[in-house]
Coordinates of C-alpha atoms in Angstrom, one line a residue:
M1 CA 0.2 -76.9 -139.2
T2 CA 0.3 -74.8 -136.0
I3 CA -1.7 -72.0 -137.6
A4 CA -4.4 -74.4 -138.8
A5 CA -4.5 -76.1 -135.4
R6 CA -5.1 -72.7 -133.7
L7 CA -8.0 -71.8 -135.9
L8 CA -9.5 -75.2 -135.3
R9 CA -9.3 -74.8 -131.6
D10 CA -10.8 -71.3 -131.7
R11 CA -13.8 -72.5 -133.7
R12 CA -14.4 -75.9 -132.2
W13 CA -17.3 -74.9 -130.1
S14 CA -19.2 -73.0 -132.7
T15 CA -18.6 -75.8 -135.2
L16 CA -20.0 -78.3 -132.6
W17 CA -23.2 -76.3 -132.4
W18 CA -23.4 -76.3 -136.2
A19 CA -22.9 -80.1 -136.2
L20 CA -25.7 -80.6 -133.6
G21 CA -27.9 -78.4 -135.8
F22 CA -27.2 -80.7 -138.8
V23 CA -28.1 -83.7 -136.8
G24 CA -31.3 -82.1 -135.5
L25 CA -32.3 -81.1 -139.0
T26 CA -31.6 -84.6 -140.3
L27 CA -33.7 -86.2 -137.6
F28 CA -36.6 -83.8 -138.1
T29 CA -36.5 -84.4 -141.9
V30 CA -36.5 -88.2 -141.8
A31 CA -39.0 -88.4 -139.0
L32 CA -41.6 -86.7 -141.2
Y33 CA -41.1 -89.1 -144.1
P34 CA -43.6 -91.8 -143.0
S35 CA -46.4 -89.2 -143.1
I36 CA -46.0 -88.7 -146.8
K37 CA -44.9 -92.1 -147.8
D38 CA -47.0 -93.6 -150.6
Q39 CA -49.1 -90.5 -150.8
P40 CA -49.5 -89.7 -154.6
S41 CA -51.5 -86.6 -153.7
F42 CA -48.3 -84.7 -153.1
D43 CA -47.1 -85.3 -156.6
E44 CA -50.5 -84.3 -158.0
L45 CA -50.3 -81.0 -156.0
L46 CA -46.8 -80.3 -157.3
A47 CA -47.9 -80.9 -160.9
D48 CA -50.1 -77.8 -160.6
L49 CA -47.6 -75.5 -159.1
P50 CA -45.4 -73.1 -161.1
D51 CA -42.2 -74.4 -162.6
A52 CA -40.1 -71.9 -160.5
F53 CA -41.3 -73.6 -157.3
R54 CA -40.7 -77.1 -158.6
S55 CA -37.2 -76.1 -159.7
A56 CA -36.5 -74.5 -156.3
I57 CA -37.1 -77.8 -154.5
G58 CA -35.4 -79.9 -157.2
Y59 CA -38.6 -81.8 -158.1
Q60 CA -38.5 -84.1 -161.1
P61 CA -41.6 -85.9 -162.4
S62 CA -39.6 -89.1 -162.9
V63 CA -38.8 -89.3 -159.1
P64 CA -42.0 -89.1 -157.0
L65 CA -42.0 -86.8 -154.0
S66 CA -43.4 -89.7 -152.0
S67 CA -40.3 -91.8 -152.6
P68 CA -37.3 -91.5 -150.3
A69 CA -35.1 -90.0 -153.1
G70 CA -37.7 -87.5 -154.1
Y71 CA -38.6 -86.5 -150.5
L72 CA -35.0 -86.1 -149.3
Q73 CA -34.0 -84.2 -152.4
A74 CA -36.9 -81.8 -152.0
R75 CA -36.7 -81.4 -148.2
L76 CA -33.0 -81.6 -147.6
F77 CA -30.6 -81.7 -150.6
S78 CA -32.1 -79.0 -152.8
T79 CA -32.8 -76.5 -150.0
L80 CA -31.6 -76.6 -146.5
A81 CA -28.4 -78.7 -146.7
P82 CA -26.8 -76.6 -149.6
L83 CA -28.1 -73.4 -148.1
L84 CA -26.5 -74.1 -144.7
A85 CA -23.2 -75.3 -146.4
V86 CA -23.0 -72.1 -148.4
V87 CA -23.8 -69.9 -145.4
F88 CA -21.1 -71.7 -143.3
G89 CA -18.6 -71.6 -146.1
I90 CA -19.1 -67.9 -146.8
G91 CA -18.7 -67.1 -143.1
A92 CA -15.6 -69.3 -142.7
G93 CA -14.0 -67.9 -145.8
A94 CA -14.7 -64.3 -145.0
R95 CA -13.3 -64.6 -141.4
A96 CA -10.1 -66.6 -142.4
I97 CA -8.1 -63.6 -143.7
G98 CA -10.4 -60.6 -144.2
G99 CA -12.1 -60.9 -140.8
S100 CA -8.7 -61.4 -139.0
E101 CA -7.2 -58.4 -140.7
E102 CA -10.2 -56.3 -139.9
A103 CA -10.0 -57.3 -136.2
G104 CA -6.3 -56.5 -136.1
T105 CA -5.1 -60.0 -135.3
L106 CA -3.6 -60.9 -138.6
E107 CA -0.8 -58.4 -138.3
L108 CA 0.2 -59.8 -135.0
L109 CA 0.3 -63.3 -136.5
L110 CA 2.4 -62.2 -139.4
A111 CA 4.9 -60.6 -136.9
N112 CA 6.0 -64.1 -136.1
P113 CA 8.4 -66.0 -138.3
V114 CA 5.8 -67.3 -140.7
T115 CA 5.2 -66.4 -144.4
R116 CA 2.0 -65.0 -145.8
S117 CA 1.7 -68.0 -148.0
R118 CA 1.7 -70.4 -145.1
V119 CA -0.9 -68.3 -143.2
L120 CA -3.1 -68.2 -146.2
L121 CA -2.9 -71.9 -147.0
E122 CA -3.3 -73.2 -143.4
R123 CA -6.2 -71.0 -142.7
Y124 CA -7.9 -72.0 -145.9
L125 CA -7.4 -75.7 -145.2
A126 CA -8.6 -75.4 -141.6
S127 CA -11.7 -73.3 -142.5
F128 CA -12.9 -75.7 -145.1
G129 CA -11.8 -78.7 -143.2
L130 CA -14.5 -77.7 -140.7
L131 CA -17.0 -77.5 -143.6
A132 CA -16.0 -81.0 -144.7
A133 CA -16.5 -82.2 -141.1
L134 CA -20.0 -80.7 -140.9
V135 CA -21.0 -82.3 -144.2
A136 CA -19.6 -85.6 -143.0
V137 CA -21.8 -85.3 -139.9
L138 CA -24.8 -84.7 -142.2
G139 CA -24.0 -87.8 -144.2
V140 CA -23.4 -90.1 -141.2
A141 CA -26.5 -88.8 -139.4
L142 CA -28.6 -89.4 -142.5
L143 CA -27.4 -93.0 -143.0
L144 CA -28.0 -93.8 -139.3
L145 CA -31.2 -91.9 -138.6
A146 CA -33.1 -92.6 -141.8
Q147 CA -33.1 -96.4 -141.3
P148 CA -35.9 -96.6 -138.7
F149 CA -38.1 -94.4 -140.8
G150 CA -37.4 -96.1 -144.1
A151 CA -36.3 -92.7 -145.5
L152 CA -33.4 -94.2 -147.5
E153 CA -35.1 -97.3 -148.7
G154 CA -33.9 -98.1 -152.2
V155 CA -31.3 -95.3 -152.2
P156 CA -27.7 -96.6 -152.7
T157 CA -25.2 -95.5 -150.0
A158 CA -22.9 -94.3 -152.8
N159 CA -25.6 -91.8 -153.9
V160 CA -25.9 -90.4 -150.4
V161 CA -22.1 -90.0 -150.3
G162 CA -22.1 -88.3 -153.7
A163 CA -24.9 -86.0 -152.7
C164 CA -22.9 -84.9 -149.6
V165 CA -19.8 -84.4 -151.6
A166 CA -21.8 -82.1 -154.0
V167 CA -23.1 -80.2 -151.0
F168 CA -19.5 -79.7 -149.7
T169 CA -18.2 -78.5 -153.1
L170 CA -21.0 -76.0 -153.5
G171 CA -20.2 -74.6 -150.0
L172 CA -16.5 -74.7 -150.8
L173 CA -16.9 -72.7 -154.0
H174 CA -18.8 -69.8 -152.4
G175 CA -16.6 -70.0 -149.4
S176 CA -13.5 -69.8 -151.6
L177 CA -14.9 -66.7 -153.2
A178 CA -15.4 -65.0 -149.8
F179 CA -11.9 -66.1 -148.9
A180 CA -10.4 -64.6 -152.0
V181 CA -12.3 -61.3 -151.6
G182 CA -11.3 -61.1 -148.0
A183 CA -7.7 -61.7 -148.8
A184 CA -7.8 -59.0 -151.5
A185 CA -9.8 -56.4 -149.7
G186 CA -9.0 -57.1 -146.0
R187 CA -12.6 -56.7 -145.1
R188 CA -15.0 -59.4 -143.8
G189 CA -18.1 -57.4 -144.7
V190 CA -17.1 -56.9 -148.3
A191 CA -16.2 -60.6 -148.7
V192 CA -19.6 -61.7 -147.2
A193 CA -21.5 -59.3 -149.4
V194 CA -19.8 -60.3 -152.7
A195 CA -20.1 -64.1 -152.0
T196 CA -23.7 -63.8 -150.9
A197 CA -24.6 -61.8 -153.9
V198 CA -23.1 -64.4 -156.2
A199 CA -24.8 -67.2 -154.3
V200 CA -28.2 -65.5 -154.5
A201 CA -27.8 -64.6 -158.1
G202 CA -26.8 -68.1 -159.1
Y203 CA -29.8 -69.6 -157.2
L204 CA -32.3 -67.2 -158.9
V205 CA -30.8 -67.9 -162.3
E206 CA -31.3 -71.6 -161.8
T207 CA -34.8 -71.4 -160.3
V208 CA -37.0 -68.4 -160.9
L209 CA -35.3 -66.9 -164.0
A210 CA -34.8 -70.2 -165.7
A211 CA -38.4 -71.1 -165.3
A212 CA -39.4 -67.8 -167.0
G213 CA -37.3 -68.4 -170.1
D214 CA -34.2 -70.0 -171.7
L215 CA -31.1 -68.3 -170.3
G216 CA -28.6 -70.3 -172.3
I217 CA -25.0 -70.0 -171.3
V218 CA -25.9 -67.8 -168.2
R219 CA -27.6 -70.8 -166.6
Q220 CA -24.9 -73.2 -167.6
L221 CA -22.4 -71.0 -165.7
S222 CA -24.4 -71.0 -162.4
P223 CA -23.0 -73.3 -159.7
W224 CA -26.5 -74.0 -158.6
H225 CA -27.3 -75.4 -162.0
W226 CA -24.3 -77.8 -161.7
Y227 CA -25.7 -78.9 -158.3
L228 CA -29.5 -79.0 -159.0
D229 CA -29.4 -80.4 -162.5
R230 CA -30.4 -83.8 -161.4
N231 CA -31.8 -85.7 -158.3
L232 CA -28.7 -86.5 -156.4
L233 CA -30.1 -89.4 -154.5
A234 CA -31.9 -91.1 -157.4
E235 CA -29.2 -90.6 -160.1
G236 CA -26.1 -89.8 -158.1
A237 CA -24.1 -86.6 -158.3
A238 CA -23.0 -85.4 -161.7
L239 CA -19.3 -85.0 -162.2
A240 CA -19.9 -81.3 -163.0
A241 CA -21.4 -80.8 -159.5
V242 CA -18.1 -81.9 -157.9
L243 CA -15.3 -81.2 -160.4
L244 CA -16.3 -77.8 -161.6
P245 CA -16.6 -76.2 -158.1
L246 CA -13.3 -77.8 -157.2
A247 CA -11.7 -76.2 -160.2
V248 CA -13.2 -72.8 -159.6
S249 CA -12.2 -73.0 -155.9
A250 CA -8.6 -73.8 -157.0
V251 CA -8.5 -70.7 -159.2
L252 CA -9.9 -68.5 -156.5
V253 CA -7.3 -69.7 -154.0
A254 CA -4.6 -69.0 -156.5
A255 CA -5.9 -65.5 -157.0
A256 CA -6.1 -65.0 -153.2
W257 CA -2.5 -66.0 -152.9
A258 CA -1.3 -63.7 -155.6
L259 CA -3.2 -60.7 -154.3
F260 CA -2.5 -61.2 -150.6
R261 CA 1.2 -61.5 -151.1
R262 CA 1.5 -58.2 -152.9
R263 CA -0.6 -55.8 -150.9
D264 CA -0.1 -53.9 -147.7
L265 CA -2.2 -54.8 -144.7
R266 CA -4.7 -52.3 -143.4

């Protein structure tokens, strides 16, 4: 795993800053919880807001916003946490092959006695191993920092773990798409553009467009629907939020492998 180890060394400092950002975000989020705890006025306000806004923050009438599960879902798990995971995943996936080829370093690496398949696999595992580490930091920080503020009161630890796993798989899916496009096109910018467009389109379908009317099968195909279909902390992550992104990611990696092995490097 020499290739993977090298990538991990090269990105250790940037990943550390990301991890510190996740810890800071978690602390800021849980520290605000006492100010809205047992405040039913927030739920009354949300009841009067458009459905698109309520969908965007993952609000469900059965889970009050003033409860730990409702608050953390709205403030963290339906917005910032998945957004950051998707951004990191797309960036990591686009750089792994496409970014390296564009920078001219991939050809130098392949001049060594290593196969393309090995380079592809090790860089994929290292890139999304970093994403998994960041999400693990988020989960541990939440479990530790939420206790003094009562921000996880009544929320099972298993649900917190499940929510973090769902965040990871959402980032993995979009990152895998960027990885596959980068491996096929050899361009980081193209990979970022395609994966970002898919992420934005999926989010809009699940929130704004779904609130405007029934989208049927289109909504069912959105990864954001798999993720936002329920309150992760109150009900636990649905199997679809974990297994479907993993399955799609596996298909994308297989496609990346097939395309990358057969084309000439730029």
